[in-house]
Amino acid sequence: PARFWELPEPAAETVLVEAAYLDAARAMRALYRDRGYLSAKVGLGELTIDRGGAAARFTVDEGPQALVRATQFVGVPPGLPEGGGNALAVGEPVSQRRLEAWRISLARELSRRGFLYASVESSLRVDSDGRAADVIFEFTPGPQVLVGKILVKVNQRTLESVVRRQL
């Protein structure tokens, strides 16, 4: 049997995997949508195969870029900061990825403040022309969990003051 380095190089048309080009089109569409082009369409256009390899040409229809017009918080408990490191500012392109990161950070902050059963949902209200979008967060905080007195028992090696300091 021949070793792999002794095998003849396959013909270019036999190594074409259409799924890879379609995956590339989906990835490009996701990138455009993450930059605010919510109605972007990317398709596989012309495909050229020759001895040296293959070249693909993609067609892109960006559509309008949606910018954040306003942010609305519904049902937010008092004292919860609405901004954060993941916040989308007014005038920035709408990004589903950043919107989801912001939603997760708000849910974590709720949990950190004792709202262990809270949920945060996000949605977009996009204008008919696709150029402006309102970001809406809906909070369902649930009951706030508070910790009462903590008893430290069966502690033989560590001083109680050390354990309490870590709480």
PDB file of C-alpha atoms in Angstrom, residues 73 80-89 92 98 101-102 105-106 109:
ATOM      1  CA  PHE A  73     -36.350  48.526  31.190  1.00  0.00           C
ATOM      2  CA  LEU A  80     -30.209  47.670  39.826  1.00  0.00           C
ATOM      3  CA  PRO A  81     -27.843  49.534  37.493  1.00  0.00           C
ATOM      4  CA  GLU A  82     -29.270  49.561  33.977  1.00  0.00           C
ATOM      5  CA  GLY A  83     -25.985  50.064  32.170  1.00  0.00           C
ATOM      6  CA  GLY A  84     -22.894  47.934  32.426  1.00  0.00           C
ATOM      7  CA  GLY A  85     -19.878  46.946  30.396  1.00  0.00           C
ATOM      8  CA  ASN A  86     -22.024  45.237  27.762  1.00  0.00           C
ATOM      9  CA  ALA A  87     -24.510  48.072  27.303  1.00  0.00           C
ATOM     10  CA  LEU A  88     -25.445  49.201  23.812  1.00  0.00           C
ATOM     11  CA  ALA A  89     -25.424  52.977  23.625  1.00  0.00           C
ATOM     12  CA  GLU A  92     -24.616  52.249  18.090  1.00  0.00           C
ATOM     13  CA  ARG A  98     -23.795  42.217  22.675  1.00  0.00           C
ATOM     14  CA  ALA A 101     -24.173  39.518  26.773  1.00  0.00           C
ATOM     15  CA  TRP A 102     -25.919  42.545  28.322  1.00  0.00           C
ATOM     16  CA  SER A 105     -24.873  40.450  32.869  1.00  0.00           C
ATOM     17  CA  LEU A 106     -28.164  41.971  34.093  1.00  0.00           C
ATOM     18  CA  GLU A 109     -26.373  41.181  38.780  1.00  0.00           C
TER      19      GLU A 109
END
